[in-house]
Short mmCIF file of C-alpha atoms in Angstrom, two decimals:
data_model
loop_
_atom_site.label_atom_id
_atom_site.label_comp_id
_atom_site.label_asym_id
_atom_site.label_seq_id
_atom_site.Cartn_x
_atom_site.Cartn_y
_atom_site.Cartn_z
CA UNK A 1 -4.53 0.80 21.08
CA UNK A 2 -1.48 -0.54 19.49
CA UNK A 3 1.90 1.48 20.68
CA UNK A 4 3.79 2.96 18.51
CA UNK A 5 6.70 1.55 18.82
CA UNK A 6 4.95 -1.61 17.92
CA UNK A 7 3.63 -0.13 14.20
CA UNK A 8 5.99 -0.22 11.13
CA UNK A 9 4.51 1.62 8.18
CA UNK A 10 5.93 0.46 4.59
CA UNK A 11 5.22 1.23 1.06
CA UNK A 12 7.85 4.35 0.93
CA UNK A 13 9.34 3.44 -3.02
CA UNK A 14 10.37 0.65 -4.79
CA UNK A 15 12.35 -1.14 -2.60
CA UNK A 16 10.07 -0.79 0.34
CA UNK A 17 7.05 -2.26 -1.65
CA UNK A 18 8.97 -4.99 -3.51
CA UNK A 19 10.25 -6.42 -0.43
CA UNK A 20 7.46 -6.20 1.59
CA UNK A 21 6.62 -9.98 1.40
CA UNK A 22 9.69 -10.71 2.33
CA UNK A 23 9.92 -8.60 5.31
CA UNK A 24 6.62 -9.62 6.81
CA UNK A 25 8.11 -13.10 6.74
CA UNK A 26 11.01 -12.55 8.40
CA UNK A 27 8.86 -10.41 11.05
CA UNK A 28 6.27 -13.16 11.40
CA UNK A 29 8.93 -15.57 12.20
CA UNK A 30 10.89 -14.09 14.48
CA UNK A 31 8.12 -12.23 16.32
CA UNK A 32 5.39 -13.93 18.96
CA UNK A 33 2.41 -12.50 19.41
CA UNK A 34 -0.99 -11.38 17.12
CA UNK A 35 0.14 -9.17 13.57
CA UNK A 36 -2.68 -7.08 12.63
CA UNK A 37 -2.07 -5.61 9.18
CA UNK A 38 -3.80 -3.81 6.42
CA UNK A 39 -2.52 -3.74 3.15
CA UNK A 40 -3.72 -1.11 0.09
CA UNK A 41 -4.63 -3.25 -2.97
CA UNK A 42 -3.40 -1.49 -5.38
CA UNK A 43 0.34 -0.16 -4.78
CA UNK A 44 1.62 1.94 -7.46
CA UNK A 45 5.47 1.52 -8.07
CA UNK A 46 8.17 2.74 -10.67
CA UNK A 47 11.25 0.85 -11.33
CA UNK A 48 13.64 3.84 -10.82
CA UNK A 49 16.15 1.89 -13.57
CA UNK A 50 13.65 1.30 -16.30
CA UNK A 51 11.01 4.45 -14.86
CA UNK A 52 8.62 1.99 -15.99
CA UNK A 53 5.01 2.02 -13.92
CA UNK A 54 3.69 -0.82 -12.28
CA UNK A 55 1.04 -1.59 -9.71
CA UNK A 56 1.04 -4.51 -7.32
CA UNK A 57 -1.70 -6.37 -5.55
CA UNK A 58 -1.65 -5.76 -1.99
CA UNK A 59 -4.24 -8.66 -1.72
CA UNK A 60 -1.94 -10.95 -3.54
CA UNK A 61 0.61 -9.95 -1.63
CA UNK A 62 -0.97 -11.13 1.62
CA UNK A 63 -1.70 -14.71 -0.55
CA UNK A 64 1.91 -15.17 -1.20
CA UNK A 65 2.43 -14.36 2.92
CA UNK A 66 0.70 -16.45 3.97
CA UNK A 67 1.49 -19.64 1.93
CA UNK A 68 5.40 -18.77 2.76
CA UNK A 69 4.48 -19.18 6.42
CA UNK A 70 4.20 -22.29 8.85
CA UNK A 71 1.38 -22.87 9.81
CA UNK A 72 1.62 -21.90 13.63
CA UNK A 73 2.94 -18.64 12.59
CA UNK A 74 0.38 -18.24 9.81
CA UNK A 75 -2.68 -18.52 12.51
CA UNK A 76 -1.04 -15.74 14.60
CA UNK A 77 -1.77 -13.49 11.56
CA UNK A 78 -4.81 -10.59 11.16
CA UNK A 79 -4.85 -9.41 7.59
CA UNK A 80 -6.84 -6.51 5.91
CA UNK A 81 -6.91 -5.23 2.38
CA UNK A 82 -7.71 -1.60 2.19
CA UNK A 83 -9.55 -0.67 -1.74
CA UNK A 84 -11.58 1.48 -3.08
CA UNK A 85 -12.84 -1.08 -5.55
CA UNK A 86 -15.78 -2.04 -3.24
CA UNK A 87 -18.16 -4.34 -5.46
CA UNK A 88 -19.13 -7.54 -4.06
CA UNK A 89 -16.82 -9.76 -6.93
CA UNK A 90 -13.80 -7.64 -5.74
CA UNK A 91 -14.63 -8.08 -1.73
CA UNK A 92 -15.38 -12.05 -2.49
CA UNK A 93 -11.90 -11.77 -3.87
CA UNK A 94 -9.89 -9.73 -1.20
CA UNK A 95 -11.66 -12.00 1.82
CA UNK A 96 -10.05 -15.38 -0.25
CA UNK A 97 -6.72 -13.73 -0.12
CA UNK A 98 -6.60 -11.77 3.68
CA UNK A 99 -8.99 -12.18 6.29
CA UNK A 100 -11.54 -9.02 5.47
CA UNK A 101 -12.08 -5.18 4.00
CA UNK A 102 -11.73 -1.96 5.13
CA UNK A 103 -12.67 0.71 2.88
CA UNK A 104 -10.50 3.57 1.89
CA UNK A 105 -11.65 6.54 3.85
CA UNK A 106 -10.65 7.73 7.56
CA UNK A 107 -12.35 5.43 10.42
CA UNK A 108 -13.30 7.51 13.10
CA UNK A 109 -11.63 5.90 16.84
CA UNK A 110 -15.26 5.49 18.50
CA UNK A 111 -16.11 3.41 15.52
CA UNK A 112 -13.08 1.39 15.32
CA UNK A 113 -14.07 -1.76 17.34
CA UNK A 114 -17.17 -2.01 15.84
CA UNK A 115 -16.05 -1.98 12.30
CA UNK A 116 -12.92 -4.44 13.90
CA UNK A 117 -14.75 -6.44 15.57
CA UNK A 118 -16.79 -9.22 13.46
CA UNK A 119 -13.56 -9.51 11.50
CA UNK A 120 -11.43 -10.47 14.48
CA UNK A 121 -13.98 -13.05 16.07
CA UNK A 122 -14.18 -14.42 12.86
CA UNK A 123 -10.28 -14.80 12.49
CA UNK A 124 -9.67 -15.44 16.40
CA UNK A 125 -13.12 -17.18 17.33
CA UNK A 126 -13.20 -17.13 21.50
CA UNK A 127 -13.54 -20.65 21.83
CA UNK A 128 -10.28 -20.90 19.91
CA UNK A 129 -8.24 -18.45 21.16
CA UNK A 130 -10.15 -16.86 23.86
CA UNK A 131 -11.17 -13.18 24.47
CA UNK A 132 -8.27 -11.69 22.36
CA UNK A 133 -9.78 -8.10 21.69
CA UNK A 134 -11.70 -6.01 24.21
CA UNK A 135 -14.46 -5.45 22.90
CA UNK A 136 -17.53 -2.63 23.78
CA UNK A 137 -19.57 -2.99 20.94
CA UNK A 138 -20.62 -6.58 18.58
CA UNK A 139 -22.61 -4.34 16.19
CA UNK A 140 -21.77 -6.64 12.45
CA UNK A 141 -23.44 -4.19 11.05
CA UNK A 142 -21.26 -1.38 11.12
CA UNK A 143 -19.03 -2.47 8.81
CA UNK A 144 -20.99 -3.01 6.19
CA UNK A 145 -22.75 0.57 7.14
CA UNK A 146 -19.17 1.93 6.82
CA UNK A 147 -18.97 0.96 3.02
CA UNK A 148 -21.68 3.61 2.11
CA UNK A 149 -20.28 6.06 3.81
CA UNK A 150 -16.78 6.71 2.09
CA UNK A 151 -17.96 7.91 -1.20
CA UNK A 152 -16.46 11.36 -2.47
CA UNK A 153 -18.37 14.13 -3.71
CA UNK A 154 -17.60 16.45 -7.50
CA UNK A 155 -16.97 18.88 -4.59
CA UNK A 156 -14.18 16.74 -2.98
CA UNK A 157 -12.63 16.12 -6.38
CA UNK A 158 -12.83 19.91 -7.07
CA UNK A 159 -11.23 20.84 -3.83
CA UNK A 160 -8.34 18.36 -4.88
CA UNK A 161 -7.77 19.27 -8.03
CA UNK A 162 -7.21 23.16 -6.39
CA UNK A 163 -4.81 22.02 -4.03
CA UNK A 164 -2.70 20.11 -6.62
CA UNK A 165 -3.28 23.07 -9.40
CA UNK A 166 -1.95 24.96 -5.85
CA UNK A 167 1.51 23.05 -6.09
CA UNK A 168 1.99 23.42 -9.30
CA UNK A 169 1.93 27.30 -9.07
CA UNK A 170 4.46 27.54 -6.54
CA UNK A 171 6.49 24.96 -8.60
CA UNK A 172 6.67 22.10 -7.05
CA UNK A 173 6.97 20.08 -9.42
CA UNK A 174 10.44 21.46 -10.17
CA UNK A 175 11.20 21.94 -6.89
CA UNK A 176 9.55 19.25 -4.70
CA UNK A 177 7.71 16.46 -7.09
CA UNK A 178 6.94 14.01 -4.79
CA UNK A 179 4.43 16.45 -2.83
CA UNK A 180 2.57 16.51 -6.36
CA UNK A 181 2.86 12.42 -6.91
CA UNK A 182 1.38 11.60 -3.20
CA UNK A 183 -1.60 14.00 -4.18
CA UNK A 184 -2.10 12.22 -7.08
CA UNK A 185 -2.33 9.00 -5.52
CA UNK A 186 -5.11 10.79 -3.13
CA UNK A 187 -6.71 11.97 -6.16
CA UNK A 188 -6.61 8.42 -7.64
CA UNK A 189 -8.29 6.74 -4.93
CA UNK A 190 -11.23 10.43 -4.61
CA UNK A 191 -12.08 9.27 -8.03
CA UNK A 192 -12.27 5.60 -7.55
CA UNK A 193 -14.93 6.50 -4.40
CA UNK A 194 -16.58 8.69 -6.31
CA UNK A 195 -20.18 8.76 -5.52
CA UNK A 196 -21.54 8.96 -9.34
CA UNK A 197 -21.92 6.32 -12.22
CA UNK A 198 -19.63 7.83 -14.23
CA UNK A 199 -16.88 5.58 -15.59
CA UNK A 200 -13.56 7.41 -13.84
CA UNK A 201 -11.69 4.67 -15.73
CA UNK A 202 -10.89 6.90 -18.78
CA UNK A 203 -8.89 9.44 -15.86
CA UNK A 204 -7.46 6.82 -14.03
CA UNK A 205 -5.77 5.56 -16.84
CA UNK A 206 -4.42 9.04 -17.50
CA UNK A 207 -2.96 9.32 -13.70
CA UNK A 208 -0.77 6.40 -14.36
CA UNK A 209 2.11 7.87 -16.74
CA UNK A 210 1.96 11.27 -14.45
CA UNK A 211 3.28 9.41 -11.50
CA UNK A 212 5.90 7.99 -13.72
CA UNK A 213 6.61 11.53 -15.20
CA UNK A 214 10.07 13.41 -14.46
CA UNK A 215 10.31 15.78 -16.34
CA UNK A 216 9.19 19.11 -15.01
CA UNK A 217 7.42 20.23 -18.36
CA UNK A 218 5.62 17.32 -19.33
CA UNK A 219 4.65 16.80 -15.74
CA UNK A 220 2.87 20.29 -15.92
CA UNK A 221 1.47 19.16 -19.61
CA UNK A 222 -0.29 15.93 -18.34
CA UNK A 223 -1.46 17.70 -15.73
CA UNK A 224 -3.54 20.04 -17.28
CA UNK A 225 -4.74 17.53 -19.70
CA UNK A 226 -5.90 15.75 -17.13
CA UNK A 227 -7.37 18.63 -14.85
CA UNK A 228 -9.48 19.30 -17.84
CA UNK A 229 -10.55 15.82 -18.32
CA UNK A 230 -11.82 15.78 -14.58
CA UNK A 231 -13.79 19.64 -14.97
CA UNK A 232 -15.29 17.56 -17.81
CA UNK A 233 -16.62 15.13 -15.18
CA UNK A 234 -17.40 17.47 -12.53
CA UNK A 235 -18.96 19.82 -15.18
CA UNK A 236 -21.08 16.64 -16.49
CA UNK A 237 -21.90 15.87 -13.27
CA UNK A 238 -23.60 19.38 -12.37
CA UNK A 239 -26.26 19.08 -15.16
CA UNK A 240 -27.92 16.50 -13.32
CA UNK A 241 -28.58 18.76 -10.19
CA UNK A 242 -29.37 21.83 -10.37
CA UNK A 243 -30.28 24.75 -7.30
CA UNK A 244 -33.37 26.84 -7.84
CA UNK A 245 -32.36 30.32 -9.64
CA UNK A 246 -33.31 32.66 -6.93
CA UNK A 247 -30.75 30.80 -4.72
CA UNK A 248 -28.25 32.59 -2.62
CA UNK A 249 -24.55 31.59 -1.47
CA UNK A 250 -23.11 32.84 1.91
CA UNK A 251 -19.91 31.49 3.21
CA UNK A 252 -17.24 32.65 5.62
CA UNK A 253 -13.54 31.49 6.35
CA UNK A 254 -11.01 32.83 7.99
CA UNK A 255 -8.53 31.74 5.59
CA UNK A 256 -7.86 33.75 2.11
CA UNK A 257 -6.83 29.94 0.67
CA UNK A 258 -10.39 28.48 1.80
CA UNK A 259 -12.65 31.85 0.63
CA UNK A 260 -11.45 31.55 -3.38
CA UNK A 261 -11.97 27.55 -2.81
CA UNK A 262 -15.71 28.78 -1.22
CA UNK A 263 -16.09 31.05 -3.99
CA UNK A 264 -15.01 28.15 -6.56
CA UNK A 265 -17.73 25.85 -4.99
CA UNK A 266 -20.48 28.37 -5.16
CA UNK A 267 -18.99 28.74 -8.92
CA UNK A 268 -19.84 25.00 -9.65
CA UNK A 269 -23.02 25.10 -8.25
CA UNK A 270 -23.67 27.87 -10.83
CA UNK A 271 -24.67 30.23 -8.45
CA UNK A 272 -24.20 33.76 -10.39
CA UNK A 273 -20.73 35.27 -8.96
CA UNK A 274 -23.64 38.42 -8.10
CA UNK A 275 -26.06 36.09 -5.66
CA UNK A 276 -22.55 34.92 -3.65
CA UNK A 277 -20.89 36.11 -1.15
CA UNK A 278 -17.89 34.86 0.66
CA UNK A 279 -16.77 36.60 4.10
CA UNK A 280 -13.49 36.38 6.72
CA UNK A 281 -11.23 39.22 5.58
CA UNK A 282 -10.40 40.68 8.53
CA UNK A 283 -11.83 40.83 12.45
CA UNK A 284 -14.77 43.28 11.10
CA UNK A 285 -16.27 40.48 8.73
CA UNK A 286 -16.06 37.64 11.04
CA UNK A 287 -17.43 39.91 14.20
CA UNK A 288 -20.52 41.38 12.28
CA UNK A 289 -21.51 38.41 10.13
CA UNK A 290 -24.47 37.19 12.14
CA UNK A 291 -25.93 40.84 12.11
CA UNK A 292 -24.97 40.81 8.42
CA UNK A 293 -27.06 36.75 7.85
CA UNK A 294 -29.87 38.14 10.07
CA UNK A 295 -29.87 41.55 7.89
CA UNK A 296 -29.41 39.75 4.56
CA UNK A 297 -32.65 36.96 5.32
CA UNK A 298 -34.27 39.61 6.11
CA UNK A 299 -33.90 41.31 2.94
CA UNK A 300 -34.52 38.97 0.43
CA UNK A 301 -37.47 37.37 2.28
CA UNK A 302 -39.48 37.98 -0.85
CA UNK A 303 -36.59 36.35 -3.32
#
C-alpha cells in the first residue's frame, strides 16, 4: 500500500478546495515519482465572505491540472474521479478529463487491485513503463461489476436520516454544526446512489441552501422540511413492495440506539408494531434468544 506519510487528504473548506489546483502543481513539480489521486466530482463549497454556495468539478479540476503541467511531469500522473453520477454520458465525460471512475461507495482491500488494475495498465502500459503495480489479479471485469454494487437502499436513507434527526436532538446544530453539514454531504451522495427511479433531484436541490445555512433555527426549519420530503420518497417507495400480512419481525441488538432504529425498519416495512419484536436489553435477552427463535417458529408454524 501507499504509506501514510506519503497521502495528503484535501477538500477541508474553502481555501483547501479553491487551491487545490494549485497545490497539486506545485506537488507535481517538485515531487518524482507516480501521483495516484482521486478526486470527488462534485465539491460543495461556501464562500465564508459572501456565504454564498457553490460546487466545483473535481473532474474539471483534474483538466485544468493537467494542461498546467509539462509534459514529463504530466505522464507521471494517475487520476480518478470519484461520483455518484454513474451513467455512461457522465463516465464518457470524467475518463476525457482524468484517467478513469471509481464509484462512491467503500472498496473492500481484497478487491482493490482488481478494480485498480485495468485503469493503471491502461495509464502505465508495461511496455511503456514496465511492471509499475504488483499485480495478483487482471480481472477487467471487476470494475465494471463494482458499479452495480454501490447502490443505497430506502433503508440506508432511513437509517441516515435517524442519525442526522439524532444530532439535531442533542443540538448540534447550535453547538457543533459541522457534524450536521458532513452528514449531509453523506446523505447527498445516499440519495444520488439510490437504487430506485425516483427523481432525488427535487431533494438534492433542497440540501444545497442547508449546507449554506447558519443560523441555528432555520437550520432546524430546512431540516425538517426536507426530512419530510425524503419520508415522502421512502414512503412512495414502500408501496411498490410489499411483505405478506402474516409476516413476522425478530431482531436483536445489543445497543438501545440500534433496537428503536430495528424497530423503525420493521415500522417501514409495515410490519404491525404487534407482529415485531426487537431484543438485546440486558444479558437475559441476548443469552435466551435462540431458545426464544426456536420457541417462537415453533409457535406460529401454522401463521
Amino acid at each position: 500500500g501507499i504509506s501514510s506519510d506519503r497521502c495528503t487528504i484535501c477538500g477541508d473548506g474553502y481555501d483547501e478546495i479553491m487551491g487545490f489546483e494549485d497545490y497539486v502543481v506545485k506537488f507535481m513539480e517538485s515531487h518524482e515519482g507516480y501521483v495516484f489521486m482521486i478526486v470527488d466530482e462534485n465539491l460543495d463549497v461556501v464562500d465564508e465572505a459572501t456565504k454564498t454556495p457553490d460546487t466545483i468539478s473535481g473532474s474539471q479540476c483534474v483538466e485544468n491540472i493537467r494542461r498546467r503541467l509539462s509534459h514529463e511531469a504530466e505522464r507521471r500522473m494517475f487520476a480518478l474521479i470519484r461520483s455518484a453520477n454513474d451513467s455512461s454520458s457522465d463516465i464518457a465525460l470524467y475518463n476525457s478529463r482524468a484517467h478513469g471512475f471509481l464509484p462512491k461507495a467503500p472498496i473492500k482491500k481484497e478487491k482493490m487491485s482488481e478494480t485498480l488494475a485495468p485503469m493503471w495498465r491502461e495509464r502505465f502500459p508495461p511496455s511503456e513503463f514496465g511492471e509499475s503495480m504488483d499485480l495478483r489479479s487482471r480481472n477487467e471485469n471487476e470494475a465494471a461489476r463494482l458499479v452495480h454494487d454501490i447502490a443505497c437502499t430506502p433503508y440506508d436513507i432511513a437509517y441516515k436520516l435517524s442519525d442526522i434527526d439524532s444530532l439535531f436532538q442533542k443540538n448540534a446544530h447550535v453547538t457543533e454544526p459541522h457534524l450536521i453539514q458532513d452528514q449531509l454531504h453523506e446523505l447527498k451522495g445516499d440519495l444520488l446512489t439510490l437504487n430506485s427511479n425516483t427523481s432525488v433531484h427535487d431533494v438534492i436541490g433542497q440540501i444545497n441552501p442547508i449546507q449554506a445555512t447558519q443560523a441555528p433555527e432555520t437550520l432546524a426549519e430546512r431540516w425538517r422540511n426536507l426530512s419530510k420530503s425524503i419520508n415522502d420518497i421512502i414512503e412512495a417507495l414502500q408501496k411498490n413492495f410489499r411483505l405478506p400480512a402474516n409476516t413476522y419481525g425478530i431482531a436483536i441488538d445489543d445497543s438501545k440506539i440500534q433496537r428503536k432504529l430495528l424497530a423503525k425498519f420493521f415500522e417501514f416495512m409495515n410490519i404491525p408494531a404487534e407482529n415485531c419484536t426487537v431484543m438485546g436489553d440486558g444479558y437475559s435477552e441476548v443469552k435466551d434468544f435462540e431458545d426464544f427463535i426456536v420457541t417462537f417458529m415453533q409457535d406460529h408454524k401454522n401463521d
